[in-house]
GROMACS .gro file of C-alpha atoms in nm:
model
  258
    1MET     CA    1  15.604  18.538  11.414
    2ASP     CA    2  15.349  18.814  11.371
    3GLY     CA    3  15.080  18.761  11.635
    4SER     CA    4  14.807  18.837  11.382
    5LEU     CA    5  14.885  18.503  11.217
    6ILE     CA    6  14.767  18.314  11.525
    7PRO     CA    7  14.389  18.299  11.582
    8ALA     CA    8  14.284  18.452  11.915
    9ASP     CA    9  13.986  18.215  11.969
   10THR     CA   10  13.914  18.061  12.305
   11THR     CA   11  13.757  17.717  12.330
   12GLU     CA   12  13.424  17.889  12.407
   13ASP     CA   13  13.449  18.091  12.085
   14VAL     CA   14  13.484  17.767  11.890
   15ARG     CA   15  13.198  17.607  12.083
   16LYS     CA   16  12.961  17.899  12.012
   17ARG     CA   17  13.055  17.916  11.644
   18GLY     CA   18  12.982  17.547  11.602
   19ALA     CA   19  12.656  17.548  11.800
   20GLY     CA   20  12.367  17.458  11.575
   21ALA     CA   21  12.586  17.414  11.266
   22ALA     CA   22  12.500  17.107  11.062
   23ARG     CA   23  12.867  17.063  10.980
   24GLN     CA   24  13.176  17.247  11.102
   25VAL     CA   25  13.455  17.349  10.863
   26ALA     CA   26  13.814  17.416  10.970
   27VAL     CA   27  14.053  17.620  10.758
   28LEU     CA   28  14.426  17.542  10.775
   29PRO     CA   29  14.675  17.781  10.609
   30VAL     CA   30  14.976  17.595  10.469
   31GLY     CA   31  15.273  17.808  10.372
   32SER     CA   32  15.646  17.759  10.346
   33TYR     CA   33  15.974  17.907  10.465
   34GLU     CA   34  16.172  17.980  10.152
   35GLN     CA   35  16.352  18.253   9.963
   36HIS     CA   36  16.141  18.516   9.788
   37GLY     CA   37  16.419  18.725   9.647
   38PRO     CA   38  16.591  19.012   9.829
   39TYR     CA   39  16.275  19.210   9.902
   40LEU     CA   40  16.008  18.970  10.028
   41PRO     CA   41  16.047  18.764  10.348
   42LEU     CA   42  16.112  18.393  10.375
   43ALA     CA   43  15.767  18.362  10.532
   44THR     CA   44  15.589  18.510  10.226
   45ASP     CA   45  15.388  18.198  10.140
   46THR     CA   46  15.274  18.162  10.500
   47LEU     CA   47  15.176  18.529  10.513
   48VAL     CA   48  14.979  18.491  10.190
   49ALA     CA   49  14.803  18.173  10.306
   50CYS     CA   50  14.712  18.337  10.636
   51ALA     CA   51  14.582  18.651  10.463
   52VAL     CA   52  14.358  18.437  10.242
   53ALA     CA   53  14.242  18.229  10.538
   54ARG     CA   54  14.161  18.539  10.747
   55GLU     CA   55  13.958  18.682  10.460
   56ILE     CA   56  13.768  18.353  10.438
   57ALA     CA   57  13.704  18.350  10.814
   58ALA     CA   58  13.570  18.705  10.799
   59ALA     CA   59  13.314  18.601  10.538
   60HIS     CA   60  13.223  18.247  10.643
   61PRO     CA   61  13.163  18.071  10.979
   62VAL     CA   62  13.478  17.856  10.979
   63HIS     CA   63  13.721  17.742  11.247
   64LEU     CA   64  14.047  17.921  11.161
   65LEU     CA   65  14.361  17.728  11.253
   66PRO     CA   66  14.720  17.850  11.298
   67PRO     CA   67  14.943  17.796  10.992
   68VAL     CA   68  15.180  17.521  10.893
   69THR     CA   69  15.488  17.737  10.836
   70ILE     CA   70  15.746  17.494  10.692
   71ALA     CA   71  15.659  17.267  10.401
   72CYS     CA   72  15.807  17.141  10.072
   73SER     CA   73  16.048  17.403   9.934
   74HIS     CA   74  16.322  17.177   9.801
   75GLU     CA   75  16.340  17.363   9.470
   76HIS     CA   76  16.465  17.669   9.663
   77ALA     CA   77  16.740  17.488   9.855
   78ALA     CA   78  17.016  17.684   9.679
   79TRP     CA   79  16.925  18.002   9.872
   80PRO     CA   80  17.020  18.063  10.237
   81GLY     CA   81  16.729  18.058  10.483
   82THR     CA   82  16.512  17.809  10.298
   83VAL     CA   83  16.392  17.519  10.517
   84SER     CA   84  16.192  17.216  10.401
   85ILE     CA   85  16.028  16.903  10.532
   86SER     CA   86  15.962  16.597  10.318
   87SER     CA   87  15.635  16.544  10.135
   88VAL     CA   88  15.582  16.233  10.347
   89THR     CA   89  15.608  16.441  10.663
   90LEU     CA   90  15.372  16.709  10.535
   91HIS     CA   91  15.124  16.439  10.430
   92ALA     CA   92  15.138  16.290  10.780
   93VAL     CA   93  15.098  16.629  10.950
   94ILE     CA   94  14.784  16.708  10.750
   95ARG     CA   95  14.638  16.364  10.814
   96ASP     CA   96  14.703  16.397  11.189
   97ILE     CA   97  14.541  16.741  11.200
   98ALA     CA   98  14.236  16.616  11.010
   99ASP     CA   99  14.203  16.315  11.242
  100SER     CA  100  14.232  16.537  11.551
  101LEU     CA  101  13.967  16.775  11.419
  102ARG     CA  102  13.723  16.491  11.355
  103ARG     CA  103  13.768  16.368  11.713
  104SER     CA  104  13.661  16.713  11.835
  105GLY     CA  105  13.358  16.725  11.607
  106VAL     CA  106  13.500  16.918  11.308
  107ASP     CA  107  13.476  16.681  11.015
  108ALA     CA  108  13.549  16.913  10.720
  109LEU     CA  109  13.892  17.063  10.650
  110VAL     CA  110  14.006  17.315  10.389
  111LEU     CA  111  14.377  17.345  10.315
  112VAL     CA  112  14.458  17.702  10.209
  113ASN     CA  113  14.781  17.651  10.019
  114GLY     CA  114  15.024  17.939   9.975
  115HIS     CA  115  15.307  17.750   9.805
  116GLY     CA  116  15.294  17.585   9.463
  117GLY     CA  117  15.559  17.330   9.559
  118ASN     CA  118  15.329  17.166   9.815
  119TYR     CA  119  15.215  16.919   9.549
  120VAL     CA  120  15.142  16.649   9.806
  121LEU     CA  121  14.844  16.843   9.940
  122GLY     CA  122  14.651  16.742   9.628
  123ASN     CA  123  14.722  16.378   9.708
  124VAL     CA  124  14.607  16.421  10.067
  125VAL     CA  125  14.276  16.565   9.948
  126GLN     CA  126  14.227  16.295   9.683
  127GLU     CA  127  14.293  16.015   9.931
  128SER     CA  128  14.074  16.170  10.201
  129SER     CA  129  13.787  16.223   9.959
  130ALA     CA  130  13.816  15.863   9.842
  131ARG     CA  131  13.770  15.754  10.204
  132GLY     CA  132  13.452  15.961  10.228
  133GLU     CA  133  13.613  16.236  10.436
  134ARG     CA  134  13.536  16.600  10.365
  135MET     CA  135  13.845  16.791  10.258
  136ALA     CA  136  13.927  17.053   9.995
  137LEU     CA  137  14.230  17.237   9.861
  138PHE     CA  138  14.197  17.611   9.805
  139PRO     CA  139  14.254  17.820   9.598
  140ALA     CA  140  14.249  17.627   9.271
  141ALA     CA  141  14.417  17.774   8.963
  142GLN     CA  142  14.077  17.889   8.840
  143ASP     CA  143  14.019  18.079   9.166
  144TRP     CA  144  14.353  18.257   9.126
  145GLU     CA  145  14.272  18.337   8.763
  146THR     CA  146  13.937  18.489   8.858
  147ALA     CA  147  14.105  18.689   9.134
  148ARG     CA  148  14.379  18.805   8.898
  149GLU     CA  149  14.123  18.936   8.649
  150ARG     CA  150  13.908  19.106   8.911
  151ALA     CA  151  14.209  19.274   9.072
  152GLY     CA  152  14.354  19.402   8.746
  153VAL     CA  153  14.671  19.197   8.779
  154VAL     CA  154  14.857  19.235   8.451
  155THR     CA  155  15.097  18.942   8.477
  156SER     CA  156  14.972  18.597   8.373
  157LEU     CA  157  14.977  18.309   8.620
  158LEU     CA  158  15.251  18.143   8.412
  159THR     CA  159  15.481  18.444   8.435
  160ASP     CA  160  15.385  18.542   8.790
  161MET     CA  161  15.543  18.236   8.939
  162HIS     CA  162  15.739  18.353   9.246
  163ALA     CA  163  15.774  18.680   9.439
  164GLY     CA  164  15.591  18.861   9.160
  165GLU     CA  165  15.288  19.084   9.118
  166ILE     CA  166  15.036  18.876   9.313
  167GLU     CA  167  15.246  18.796   9.618
  168THR     CA  168  15.386  19.149   9.637
  169SER     CA  169  15.034  19.295   9.611
  170ILE     CA  170  14.894  19.077   9.889
  171LEU     CA  171  15.183  19.163  10.120
  172LEU     CA  172  15.160  19.535  10.037
  173HIS     CA  173  14.796  19.516  10.148
  174ALA     CA  174  14.817  19.277  10.444
  175HIS     CA  175  15.173  19.328  10.571
  176PRO     CA  176  15.336  19.630  10.403
  177GLU     CA  177  15.601  19.647  10.674
  178TRP     CA  178  15.742  19.315  10.548
  179VAL     CA  179  15.805  19.440  10.192
  180ARG     CA  180  16.148  19.596  10.150
  181PRO     CA  181  16.235  19.878   9.911
  182GLY     CA  182  16.380  19.761   9.582
  183HIS     CA  183  16.103  19.529   9.467
  184GLU     CA  184  16.007  19.798   9.215
  185ALA     CA  185  16.316  19.712   9.009
  186ALA     CA  186  16.328  19.335   9.066
  187ASP     CA  187  16.127  19.205   8.768
  188PHE     CA  188  16.257  18.889   8.602
  189ILE     CA  189  16.081  18.664   8.351
  190ALA     CA  190  16.150  18.293   8.297
  191ASP     CA  191  15.837  18.137   8.146
  192ASP     CA  192  16.004  17.818   8.019
  193ARG     CA  193  16.067  17.622   8.339
  194ARG     CA  194  16.013  17.271   8.210
  195HIS     CA  195  16.308  17.127   8.407
  196LEU     CA  196  16.222  17.298   8.736
  197LEU     CA  197  16.171  16.976   8.930
  198SER     CA  198  16.507  16.839   8.817
  199LEU     CA  199  16.717  17.154   8.836
  200GLY     CA  200  16.548  17.372   9.097
  201MET     CA  201  16.478  17.744   9.084
  202SER     CA  202  16.844  17.845   9.073
  203ALA     CA  203  16.860  17.721   8.711
  204TYR     CA  204  16.608  17.990   8.612
  205THR     CA  205  16.674  18.294   8.829
  206ASP     CA  206  16.974  18.439   9.010
  207SER     CA  207  16.771  18.670   9.232
  208GLY     CA  208  16.503  18.416   9.321
  209VAL     CA  209  16.230  18.626   9.157
  210VAL     CA  210  16.022  18.503   8.863
  211GLY     CA  211  15.755  18.761   8.785
  212ARG     CA  212  15.689  19.134   8.799
  213PRO     CA  213  15.688  19.262   9.158
  214SER     CA  214  15.715  19.618   9.022
  215LEU     CA  215  15.346  19.598   8.929
  216GLY     CA  216  15.231  19.507   9.279
  217SER     CA  217  15.003  19.737   9.476
  218ALA     CA  218  14.805  19.728   9.800
  219GLU     CA  219  14.482  19.794   9.608
  220LYS     CA  220  14.540  19.487   9.391
  221GLY     CA  221  14.613  19.285   9.704
  222LYS     CA  222  14.285  19.391   9.863
  223LYS     CA  223  14.088  19.296   9.552
  224LEU     CA  224  14.268  18.963   9.517
  225LEU     CA  225  14.171  18.863   9.871
  226ALA     CA  226  13.812  18.980   9.827
  227SER     CA  227  13.776  18.772   9.511
  228LEU     CA  228  13.919  18.462   9.679
  229ALA     CA  229  13.677  18.500   9.970
  230ASP     CA  230  13.392  18.509   9.719
  231SER     CA  231  13.522  18.201   9.538
  232PHE     CA  232  13.542  18.013   9.867
  233GLY     CA  233  13.163  18.017   9.897
  234ALA     CA  234  13.131  17.724   9.657
  235TYR     CA  235  13.378  17.519   9.862
  236PHE     CA  236  13.194  17.598  10.184
  237SER     CA  237  12.863  17.490  10.031
  238LEU     CA  238  13.015  17.168   9.901
  239LEU     CA  239  13.166  17.072  10.236
  240THR     CA  240  12.862  17.158  10.446
  241GLU     CA  241  12.584  17.005  10.237
  242VAL     CA  242  12.410  16.722  10.421
  243ALA     CA  243  12.433  16.469  10.138
  244ARG     CA  244  12.729  16.527   9.908
  245PRO     CA  245  12.688  16.390   9.554
  246ALA     CA  246  12.921  16.108   9.459
  247GLY     CA  247  13.239  16.207   9.278
  248THR     CA  248  13.259  16.565   9.409
  249GLY     CA  249  13.583  16.532   9.605
  250ASP     CA  250  13.810  16.829   9.529
  251ALA     CA  251  14.122  16.683   9.373
  252THR     CA  252  14.235  16.998   9.193
  253PRO     CA  253  14.578  17.114   9.314
  254GLY     CA  254  14.563  17.462   9.459
  255GLY     CA  255  14.817  17.727   9.553
  256VAL     CA  256  14.978  17.810   9.219
  257ARG     CA  257  15.205  18.063   9.386
  258GLY     CA  258  15.570  17.963   9.406
   0.00000   0.00000   0.00000
C-alpha cells in the first residue's frame, strides 16, 4: 500500500495536538477493495477516503487514523479481485476502534466513507449517537453535491455512481500514477438501478463503470477535496462543542460513491 496512506505521527505528535483541546476528534477513512473498471484500481474507494481525510487533517486539528481497506462490496462480487467483509464485521470493527479511542482520551470519531455500499456505517453512527457518544459520518450527499457544483463536475450524483467523473478526478489529482490510460473512453450510463441490491452491479454494467470518467480532471479533483474540507468545518464544530444540543446526532448516510 502507498505509504502516504499511513499517517506518520508519533505518539508525541498526537499528545501535542491534543494538549489543551477541549475535545479531541479522530478521523477514520473507510474504503473498500473492489472493482472500479479496467482503468481505476481496486483500492479506489480507500484512496478517495484517504485523500478526503488528509485534506481534512490539513485544515483541522484532528487525529488522522490509517484506513479500513476492506469493507462491504458484495454487489461487486462478480468481478475478480473484489474482497468483502460482512456488515456485522464492519460494524464491530468500527465499534472497537471507537471504544479504543475513548480509552485513550479521544471521544469523538468521524468516519470518512469512500464507498456507497458501506450502508452499515450509518447504523453505527445512529446507535452511537443514541448512546450519547460523539460520532459522525462524512461526507453526506449534500456535501458531495456542494463539492460537485464548486468543482464544475458535470455528471449528476445519480449518474456518477461508480468509477466516474468524481472518483477519476480525485485520483488524477491525488494519485495520478494509479489511473490507467483508457478511462477517457470508458463512459457508461445506467441511471435506473432499482434492483441493485438484489442483482448486483453486474446486472447494470459489463465493464464495472457507471458514470463518465472521460470528464475527470486533476483540477476538478483538487476543487472537490477543497470543498469537502470546507464542509467538514460544521462537523468539527458539532463534535467539539462543550454541550451538544439534543437530537443533533448525525444519522445521514455518507459516501455516495460506489
